[in-house]
Coordinates of C-alpha atoms and ligand atoms in Angstrom, one line a residue:
Chain A
M1 CA 168.7 -135.1 -122.3
T2 CA 166.5 -133.0 -124.6
T3 CA 164.8 -130.1 -123.2
A4 CA 161.5 -130.9 -124.8
D5 CA 159.6 -127.6 -124.6
K6 CA 156.0 -127.0 -125.1
T7 CA 156.4 -126.1 -128.8
S8 CA 158.4 -129.2 -129.6
G9 CA 156.5 -132.3 -130.7
N10 CA 159.0 -134.8 -129.3
G11 CA 156.6 -137.0 -127.4
H12 CA 156.6 -140.7 -127.0
S13 CA 154.1 -141.2 -129.8
G14 CA 156.6 -141.0 -132.6
H15 CA 158.8 -143.4 -134.4
P16 CA 162.5 -143.7 -133.5
F17 CA 164.9 -141.4 -135.3
Y18 CA 167.2 -144.3 -135.9
P19 CA 166.5 -146.3 -138.0
D20 CA 163.0 -145.3 -139.0
H21 CA 163.4 -141.6 -139.8
L22 CA 166.9 -142.1 -141.2
L23 CA 165.3 -144.5 -143.6
V24 CA 162.9 -142.0 -145.0
E25 CA 165.7 -139.5 -145.2
G26 CA 167.9 -142.1 -146.9
I27 CA 165.3 -142.8 -149.6
V28 CA 164.9 -139.1 -150.4
A29 CA 168.7 -138.8 -150.4
V30 CA 169.1 -141.6 -152.9
I31 CA 166.5 -140.1 -155.3
V32 CA 168.3 -136.7 -155.1
L33 CA 171.7 -138.3 -155.5
L34 CA 170.6 -140.3 -158.6
A35 CA 169.1 -137.1 -160.1
I36 CA 172.3 -135.1 -159.7
L37 CA 174.4 -137.9 -161.1
L38 CA 172.2 -138.1 -164.1
V39 CA 172.0 -134.4 -164.7
S40 CA 175.8 -134.0 -164.4
Q41 CA 176.4 -136.8 -166.9
V42 CA 173.8 -135.6 -169.4
W43 CA 174.4 -131.8 -169.3
Q44 CA 178.1 -131.4 -168.8
V45 CA 178.9 -127.8 -168.2
P46 CA 181.1 -126.1 -170.8
L47 CA 184.3 -124.2 -170.0
E48 CA 184.0 -120.8 -171.6
E49 CA 186.9 -119.0 -173.3
M50 CA 189.8 -117.9 -171.2
A51 CA 189.3 -114.6 -169.5
S52 CA 190.6 -111.6 -171.3
P53 CA 190.3 -108.0 -170.3
S54 CA 190.2 -106.9 -174.0
D55 CA 187.0 -108.8 -174.9
T56 CA 184.6 -106.2 -173.8
S57 CA 181.8 -107.7 -175.9
Y58 CA 181.1 -110.3 -173.3
V59 CA 177.9 -109.9 -171.4
P60 CA 178.3 -111.6 -168.1
R61 CA 175.3 -113.4 -166.7
P62 CA 175.3 -115.0 -163.2
E63 CA 173.7 -118.2 -162.2
W64 CA 169.9 -118.1 -162.0
Y65 CA 169.8 -117.6 -158.3
F66 CA 171.6 -114.3 -158.5
L67 CA 170.0 -113.2 -161.7
F68 CA 167.2 -111.3 -160.0
Y69 CA 169.7 -109.2 -158.2
F70 CA 171.8 -108.4 -161.3
Q71 CA 168.6 -107.3 -163.0
L72 CA 167.6 -105.2 -159.9
L73 CA 170.9 -103.4 -160.0
K74 CA 170.4 -102.4 -163.6
Y75 CA 167.6 -100.0 -162.4
F76 CA 169.8 -98.0 -160.1
H77 CA 172.1 -95.4 -161.7
G78 CA 174.6 -92.9 -160.5
P79 CA 174.4 -92.0 -156.9
L80 CA 171.3 -94.2 -156.5
I81 CA 173.4 -97.3 -157.1
V82 CA 174.1 -97.5 -153.4
V83 CA 170.4 -98.2 -152.9
G84 CA 170.8 -101.4 -154.8
T85 CA 174.2 -102.5 -153.6
F86 CA 173.8 -101.5 -149.9
V87 CA 170.5 -100.3 -148.7
L88 CA 168.2 -103.0 -150.0
P89 CA 170.5 -105.9 -149.1
L90 CA 170.9 -104.4 -145.6
L91 CA 167.1 -104.0 -145.2
L92 CA 166.6 -107.6 -146.3
F93 CA 169.3 -108.9 -144.0
A94 CA 168.0 -106.9 -141.1
A95 CA 164.5 -108.2 -141.7
L96 CA 165.7 -111.8 -141.7
V97 CA 167.8 -111.3 -138.6
L98 CA 165.0 -109.6 -136.7
L99 CA 162.2 -111.9 -137.7
P100 CA 162.3 -114.2 -134.7
F101 CA 162.4 -111.2 -132.3
L102 CA 159.6 -109.3 -134.0
D103 CA 157.2 -112.1 -134.6
R104 CA 157.0 -113.7 -131.2
K105 CA 153.3 -114.4 -131.1
P106 CA 152.4 -118.0 -130.6
A107 CA 152.5 -119.8 -133.9
R108 CA 149.6 -119.7 -136.3
G109 CA 149.4 -121.1 -139.7
V110 CA 150.6 -118.8 -142.5
L111 CA 147.0 -118.4 -143.7
Q112 CA 146.2 -116.7 -140.4
R113 CA 149.0 -114.2 -140.9
P114 CA 147.7 -112.3 -143.9
R115 CA 150.2 -109.4 -143.6
S116 CA 153.3 -111.6 -143.5
L117 CA 151.9 -113.8 -146.1
T118 CA 151.3 -110.9 -148.5
A119 CA 154.8 -109.5 -147.8
G120 CA 156.4 -112.9 -148.4
V121 CA 154.4 -113.7 -151.6
L122 CA 155.1 -110.2 -153.0
A123 CA 158.9 -110.6 -152.3
I124 CA 159.0 -113.9 -154.0
A125 CA 156.9 -112.7 -156.9
A126 CA 159.2 -109.8 -157.4
M127 CA 162.2 -112.0 -157.5
I128 CA 160.6 -114.3 -160.0
L129 CA 159.5 -111.4 -162.2
L130 CA 163.0 -109.9 -162.2
T131 CA 164.5 -113.3 -163.2
V132 CA 162.0 -113.6 -166.1
V133 CA 162.8 -110.0 -167.2
A134 CA 166.5 -110.8 -167.1
Y135 CA 166.0 -113.8 -169.3
Q136 CA 163.9 -111.9 -171.7
E137 CA 166.4 -109.1 -172.1
D138 CA 168.9 -111.6 -173.0
D139 CA 166.7 -113.0 -175.7
S140 CA 166.0 -109.6 -177.1
M141 CA 169.8 -109.3 -177.5
K142 CA 169.8 -112.0 -180.2
L143 CA 170.6 -109.7 -183.1
P144 CA 169.5 -109.7 -186.8
P145 CA 172.4 -110.2 -189.3
V146 CA 174.0 -107.0 -190.6
T147 CA 172.8 -105.6 -194.0
D148 CA 174.3 -102.7 -195.9
Q149 CA 171.0 -100.9 -195.6
Q150 CA 171.1 -101.1 -191.9
V151 CA 174.7 -99.9 -191.9
A152 CA 173.7 -96.8 -193.9
A153 CA 170.8 -96.0 -191.6
G154 CA 173.0 -96.6 -188.6
K155 CA 175.6 -94.1 -189.9
D156 CA 172.8 -91.5 -190.2
I157 CA 171.7 -92.0 -186.7
F158 CA 175.3 -91.9 -185.4
Y159 CA 176.0 -88.6 -187.1
R160 CA 172.8 -87.1 -185.7
F161 CA 173.1 -88.2 -182.0
C162 CA 176.5 -89.7 -181.1
I163 CA 179.0 -87.5 -183.0
L164 CA 178.4 -84.7 -180.5
C165 CA 180.5 -86.6 -178.0
H166 CA 182.3 -89.3 -179.9
K167 CA 185.1 -88.9 -182.5
M168 CA 184.6 -90.8 -185.8
D169 CA 187.1 -90.8 -188.7
G170 CA 188.7 -87.6 -187.4
Q171 CA 185.6 -85.5 -186.7
G172 CA 183.2 -85.1 -183.8
G173 CA 183.4 -84.4 -180.1
F174 CA 186.3 -85.0 -177.8
M175 CA 184.4 -85.9 -174.6
A176 CA 184.1 -89.5 -175.4
P177 CA 186.2 -92.4 -176.8
D178 CA 187.1 -92.4 -180.4
L179 CA 184.9 -95.0 -182.0
T180 CA 186.7 -95.2 -185.4
H181 CA 187.9 -98.7 -184.8
I182 CA 185.3 -99.8 -182.3
G183 CA 184.3 -102.8 -184.5
S184 CA 187.7 -104.4 -184.0
R185 CA 187.6 -103.9 -180.2
S186 CA 184.1 -104.9 -179.3
G187 CA 181.2 -107.0 -180.3
R188 CA 177.7 -105.9 -181.2
T189 CA 176.1 -107.1 -178.1
Y190 CA 178.3 -105.0 -176.0
M191 CA 177.6 -101.9 -178.1
E192 CA 173.8 -102.5 -177.8
R193 CA 174.2 -102.8 -174.0
V194 CA 176.2 -99.6 -173.9
I195 CA 173.5 -97.7 -175.8
I196 CA 170.8 -99.1 -173.5
N197 CA 172.7 -98.5 -170.4
P198 CA 176.0 -96.6 -170.6
K199 CA 176.7 -97.4 -166.9
I200 CA 178.0 -100.8 -167.8
V201 CA 181.1 -99.2 -169.2
S202 CA 181.7 -97.5 -166.0
P203 CA 179.3 -96.6 -163.2
S204 CA 180.4 -93.0 -163.4
S205 CA 179.9 -92.8 -167.2
I206 CA 178.6 -89.4 -168.4
M207 CA 177.2 -90.8 -171.7
S208 CA 173.6 -89.9 -172.0
I209 CA 170.9 -92.4 -172.8
V210 CA 169.8 -91.8 -176.4
P211 CA 166.3 -93.0 -176.8
L212 CA 166.4 -95.2 -179.8
S213 CA 163.9 -97.8 -180.9
D214 CA 165.1 -101.5 -181.1
A215 CA 165.4 -101.3 -184.8
E216 CA 167.4 -98.0 -184.7
R217 CA 169.7 -99.5 -182.0
H218 CA 170.3 -102.5 -184.2
E219 CA 171.2 -100.2 -187.1
V220 CA 173.7 -98.2 -185.1
S221 CA 175.4 -101.3 -183.7
A222 CA 175.5 -102.8 -187.2
Y223 CA 177.2 -99.6 -188.4
L224 CA 179.7 -99.6 -185.5
S225 CA 180.5 -103.2 -186.0
R226 CA 181.8 -102.4 -189.5
K227 CA 184.1 -99.8 -188.2
K228 CA 187.2 -101.9 -187.9
Chain B
M1 CA 185.4 -163.3 -123.8
P2 CA 185.4 -164.2 -127.5
G3 CA 187.9 -162.3 -129.6
E4 CA 185.4 -160.1 -131.4
R5 CA 183.9 -159.0 -128.1
R6 CA 187.3 -158.3 -126.6
F7 CA 188.2 -156.1 -129.6
Q8 CA 184.9 -154.2 -129.1
T9 CA 185.7 -153.6 -125.5
W10 CA 189.3 -152.5 -126.3
L11 CA 188.0 -150.1 -128.9
D12 CA 185.3 -148.8 -126.7
E13 CA 187.6 -148.1 -123.8
R14 CA 189.6 -145.9 -126.1
L15 CA 186.8 -144.2 -128.2
G16 CA 183.7 -144.4 -126.2
L17 CA 181.8 -145.7 -129.2
A18 CA 179.1 -147.5 -127.3
S19 CA 177.9 -144.4 -125.6
F20 CA 178.1 -142.5 -128.9
L21 CA 175.9 -145.1 -130.6
A22 CA 173.6 -145.2 -127.5
S23 CA 173.2 -141.4 -127.8
I24 CA 172.2 -141.8 -131.4
R25 CA 169.7 -144.4 -130.5
A26 CA 168.4 -142.2 -127.7
T27 CA 167.7 -139.4 -130.1
P28 CA 164.1 -138.4 -129.2
A29 CA 161.5 -140.2 -131.2
V30 CA 160.4 -138.4 -134.4
P31 CA 156.8 -137.3 -134.1
R32 CA 154.3 -138.8 -136.5
W33 CA 153.5 -135.5 -138.2
V34 CA 157.1 -135.1 -139.4
D35 CA 156.7 -135.5 -143.2
W36 CA 159.0 -135.4 -146.1
R37 CA 159.3 -131.6 -145.9
Y38 CA 161.4 -132.0 -142.8
C39 CA 163.9 -134.0 -144.9
I40 CA 164.9 -130.9 -146.9
G41 CA 167.4 -129.7 -144.4
G42 CA 169.1 -133.1 -144.2
I43 CA 169.2 -133.3 -148.0
A44 CA 170.8 -129.8 -148.1
F45 CA 173.5 -131.2 -145.8
L46 CA 173.9 -134.2 -148.2
A47 CA 174.4 -131.7 -151.1
L48 CA 177.1 -130.0 -149.1
L49 CA 178.8 -133.3 -148.5
L50 CA 178.7 -134.0 -152.3
Q51 CA 180.2 -130.6 -153.0
T52 CA 183.0 -131.5 -150.6
A53 CA 183.7 -134.7 -152.4
S54 CA 183.7 -133.3 -156.0
G55 CA 185.5 -130.2 -154.7
L56 CA 188.3 -132.2 -153.2
Y57 CA 188.8 -133.9 -156.5
L58 CA 188.9 -130.6 -158.4
A59 CA 191.2 -129.0 -155.8
C60 CA 193.8 -131.8 -156.4
Y61 CA 194.4 -130.4 -160.0
Y62 CA 193.2 -126.8 -159.9
Q63 CA 196.0 -124.2 -160.0
P64 CA 195.1 -120.9 -158.3
N65 CA 196.8 -118.4 -160.5
P66 CA 195.4 -116.6 -163.5
Q67 CA 198.0 -117.9 -166.0
A68 CA 197.3 -121.5 -165.1
A69 CA 193.8 -121.7 -163.7
W70 CA 191.9 -121.9 -167.0
K71 CA 194.4 -124.4 -168.4
S72 CA 194.1 -126.6 -165.3
I73 CA 190.3 -126.8 -165.7
E74 CA 190.7 -127.6 -169.3
F75 CA 193.1 -130.3 -168.3
I76 CA 190.6 -131.7 -165.7
E77 CA 187.9 -131.7 -168.3
G78 CA 189.9 -133.2 -171.1
N79 CA 192.4 -135.6 -169.5
L80 CA 191.1 -136.9 -166.2
P81 CA 188.8 -139.9 -165.9
L82 CA 185.5 -138.5 -164.7
G83 CA 187.0 -135.0 -164.8
H84 CA 184.3 -133.3 -166.9
F85 CA 181.6 -135.3 -165.0
L86 CA 182.9 -134.2 -161.6
R87 CA 183.3 -130.6 -162.6
S88 CA 179.7 -130.6 -163.9
M89 CA 178.6 -132.2 -160.7
H90 CA 180.3 -129.5 -158.7
R91 CA 178.4 -126.9 -160.7
W92 CA 175.0 -128.5 -160.7
G93 CA 175.6 -129.5 -157.0
A94 CA 176.0 -125.8 -156.2
C95 CA 172.6 -125.1 -157.8
L96 CA 171.0 -128.0 -155.9
A97 CA 172.5 -126.9 -152.6
F98 CA 171.2 -123.3 -153.1
L99 CA 167.8 -124.5 -154.1
L100 CA 167.5 -126.9 -151.1
V101 CA 168.7 -124.3 -148.7
L102 CA 166.0 -121.9 -150.0
L103 CA 163.3 -124.6 -149.8
H104 CA 164.4 -125.5 -146.3
M105 CA 164.1 -121.9 -145.3
L106 CA 160.7 -121.6 -146.8
R107 CA 159.7 -124.7 -144.9
V108 CA 161.0 -123.1 -141.7
I109 CA 159.1 -119.9 -142.4
H110 CA 156.0 -121.7 -143.3
H111 CA 155.9 -123.6 -140.0
G112 CA 156.9 -120.5 -138.1
S113 CA 159.8 -122.4 -136.6
Y114 CA 162.0 -119.3 -136.1
R115 CA 159.9 -118.3 -133.1
P116 CA 161.2 -118.6 -129.5
P117 CA 163.0 -120.6 -128.4
R118 CA 164.6 -121.3 -131.8
E119 CA 166.0 -117.8 -132.5
L120 CA 169.6 -119.0 -132.4
N121 CA 168.8 -121.9 -134.7
W122 CA 167.3 -119.4 -137.2
L123 CA 170.3 -117.0 -136.9
S124 CA 172.8 -119.8 -137.5
G125 CA 170.6 -120.6 -140.5
I126 CA 171.0 -117.1 -141.8
G127 CA 174.7 -117.5 -141.4
L128 CA 174.6 -120.7 -143.5
L129 CA 172.6 -118.9 -146.1
L130 CA 175.2 -116.2 -146.4
L131 CA 178.0 -118.8 -146.5
T132 CA 176.2 -120.6 -149.3
G133 CA 176.0 -117.3 -151.3
L134 CA 179.7 -116.6 -150.6
F135 CA 180.6 -120.1 -151.8
A136 CA 178.8 -119.4 -155.1
I137 CA 180.4 -116.0 -155.6
S138 CA 184.0 -117.1 -154.8
G139 CA 183.5 -120.2 -157.0
Y140 CA 182.6 -118.1 -160.0
L141 CA 186.0 -116.6 -160.3
L142 CA 188.0 -119.7 -160.1
P143 CA 187.8 -121.1 -163.7
W144 CA 189.1 -117.7 -164.8
D145 CA 187.0 -117.8 -168.0
L146 CA 185.3 -114.8 -169.6
R147 CA 182.3 -115.0 -167.3
A148 CA 184.5 -115.2 -164.2
Y149 CA 186.5 -112.2 -165.1
W150 CA 183.6 -110.0 -166.1
I151 CA 181.3 -110.8 -163.3
T152 CA 184.1 -110.1 -160.8
L153 CA 184.8 -106.8 -162.5
N154 CA 181.1 -105.9 -162.4
M155 CA 181.0 -106.7 -158.7
A156 CA 184.1 -104.7 -158.0
N157 CA 182.5 -101.8 -159.7
W158 CA 179.2 -102.0 -157.8
L159 CA 181.0 -102.4 -154.5
Q160 CA 182.8 -99.2 -155.1
S161 CA 179.5 -97.5 -154.3
L162 CA 179.4 -98.9 -150.7
P163 CA 179.5 -96.1 -148.1
I164 CA 181.8 -98.2 -145.9
L165 CA 184.6 -100.6 -146.5
S166 CA 184.3 -100.1 -150.3
D167 CA 188.1 -99.7 -150.7
S168 CA 189.0 -102.7 -148.7
I169 CA 186.4 -104.9 -150.5
A170 CA 187.4 -103.7 -153.9
W171 CA 191.0 -104.3 -153.0
F172 CA 190.1 -107.8 -151.8
L173 CA 188.2 -108.5 -155.0
A174 CA 190.5 -106.9 -157.5
G175 CA 193.8 -107.2 -155.7
D176 CA 196.5 -104.9 -156.9
T177 CA 195.1 -105.4 -160.3
L178 CA 192.4 -107.8 -161.3
W179 CA 194.8 -109.2 -163.7
G180 CA 197.4 -110.1 -161.1
H181 CA 197.5 -113.5 -159.4
V182 CA 196.4 -112.2 -156.0
P183 CA 192.6 -112.3 -156.3
V184 CA 192.6 -115.9 -157.7
S185 CA 194.6 -117.3 -154.9
R186 CA 192.6 -115.3 -152.4
F187 CA 189.3 -116.6 -153.7
F188 CA 190.6 -120.1 -153.7
V189 CA 191.6 -119.9 -150.1
L190 CA 188.2 -118.5 -149.3
H191 CA 186.4 -121.0 -151.3
A192 CA 188.3 -124.1 -150.4
I193 CA 189.5 -123.5 -146.8
V194 CA 187.9 -120.6 -145.0
L195 CA 184.2 -121.0 -146.0
P196 CA 184.2 -124.8 -145.5
I197 CA 185.6 -124.4 -142.0
L198 CA 183.0 -121.7 -141.1
T199 CA 180.2 -123.8 -142.6
A200 CA 181.2 -126.8 -140.6
V201 CA 181.2 -124.8 -137.3
L202 CA 177.8 -123.3 -138.0
L203 CA 176.4 -126.6 -139.1
F204 CA 177.5 -128.2 -135.9
F205 CA 175.8 -125.5 -134.0
H206 CA 172.7 -125.7 -136.2
F207 CA 172.3 -129.5 -135.7
A208 CA 173.1 -129.3 -132.0
M209 CA 170.2 -126.8 -131.6
V210 CA 167.8 -129.1 -133.6
R211 CA 168.8 -132.0 -131.4
R212 CA 168.3 -129.9 -128.2
L213 CA 165.0 -128.3 -129.1
G214 CA 163.6 -130.8 -131.5
V215 CA 161.5 -129.6 -134.4
R216 CA 158.6 -127.3 -133.8
K217 CA 155.2 -128.7 -133.7
P218 CA 153.0 -127.1 -136.3
E219 CA 149.7 -125.7 -135.1
Ligands
HEM1 C1 173.6 -125.1 -145.3 C2 172.4 -125.0 -145.1 C3 171.5 -125.7 -144.0 C4 171.5 -127.0 -143.6 C5 172.4 -128.1 -144.1 C6 170.4 -127.1 -142.6 C7 170.0 -128.2 -141.9 C8 169.0 -128.3 -141.1 C9 168.4 -129.6 -140.6 C10 168.9 -131.0 -141.0 C11 167.3 -129.3 -139.8 C12 166.4 -130.3 -139.1 C13 164.9 -130.1 -139.6 C14 164.7 -130.0 -141.1 O1 165.5 -130.6 -141.8 O2 163.8 -129.3 -141.6 C15 167.3 -127.8 -139.7 C16 166.4 -127.1 -138.9 C17 166.2 -125.7 -138.9 N1 166.9 -124.9 -139.7 FE1 168.3 -125.3 -141.1 N2 169.8 -125.8 -142.4 C18 170.5 -124.9 -143.3 C19 170.2 -123.6 -143.5 C20 169.2 -122.9 -142.8 C21 168.7 -121.6 -143.1 C22 169.2 -120.8 -144.3 C23 167.8 -121.3 -142.2 C24 167.0 -120.0 -142.0 C25 167.5 -118.8 -142.1 C26 167.6 -122.4 -141.3 C27 166.8 -122.4 -140.1 C28 166.5 -123.6 -139.4 C29 165.5 -123.6 -138.3 C30 164.8 -122.4 -137.7 C31 165.4 -125.0 -138.0 C32 164.5 -125.6 -136.9 C33 163.3 -126.1 -137.6 C34 162.1 -126.5 -136.7 O3 162.2 -126.4 -135.5 O4 161.1 -126.9 -137.3 N3 168.5 -123.4 -141.7 N4 168.3 -127.3 -140.5

């Protein structure tokens, strides 16, 4: 009934699928099952607050297995974003689909295929690296508490760089949203994110990236968070 | 004929159970070199079955519209016996399934098992990988909490940049407005009906191919 081809190892020398192999499979299954029951009982997942379109301070973060991709997308801006959302996924998908048609040589161990091995290891390393960077950026967002000194310094910076476009207390530019009451609309994390990468407000945002140090950025966001 | 035997025959005439059992017993012997790594695919399947079980429980109480979705999950967690536990299990189970599918795929690549004549087995596997990803994405939105809303909005923004189909996809994701009830019920139908059916079909094919061709002998 089975077309045992040359590459398949189905000979007469094995052990029966049922019950022998199913037993091995069963043992692994029970271990995994117990693990998931335990984990689900000990670390019950929280329900976050209800969705609300006005809470723009929220920084969405996907599950770990998509994190590398979210991080990758952060590096493509403007017209280049299509590289991240379309070109790269398409290339990856095409590579996966074509793999069995390109690599038809008789099987060799991975160690005898240095080029595919290097490509594979590099791809996996890149994903891990992006995931680590994503976690670290989240950590760097843990903000110091607001002090009056910070607020004053932040105000200075704002009136030097940001007032050109943004309106504040009736003065300033008109190209960008009035930030007079930004503190009552948004949280600090969101402001920090916008300063680092304005594209998160909208992909077509024309806000320029103002190169501030971490400390300066914290000062500006401290100032803005007081503008209620 | 003793009664028990008569019942077996009666059942067998109608269902053909004996030949089914015989076909399972006749599954080709598993070669000696098949080690635990070859179990990963089967365990991934187990993880999908667990997702089905916990998912069915959640689906009994979940309400697919934005006014009620979040409340219904809060209700599941707070008021149902095992509610919080099963919701956690569905979430951790999704992680587990993804991890296992990736490990299984690495196993297949490591052994070079995608090579002829197993191209179709590999391709159905890619289909399953995509479906696993779509499960995760469509599942995000359902609790309608902050994370669900903002991730979906981000996705809709990014997808605007696609050279083709961007409008239809954005419409599918965001509905008439993201705030309306349309996307939630759409995602629910996708997550709980369409994707499971497609997955079942592909899995059937995937397993049939493994049965037909066996697993590849490593060099
Ligand atoms: C829902 C996810 C999946 C399930 C439940 C599943 C299940 C299985 C099972 C039970 C086997 C038998 C051998 C083993 O377990 O290693 C198998 C074999 C195989 N799978 Fe999957 N699989 C899934 C996804 C994938 C993916 C993502 C790929 C690759 C793109 C893939 C490619 C293959 C190939 C090529 C074989 C033949 C292996 C060989 O001949 O050594 N599968 N699958």
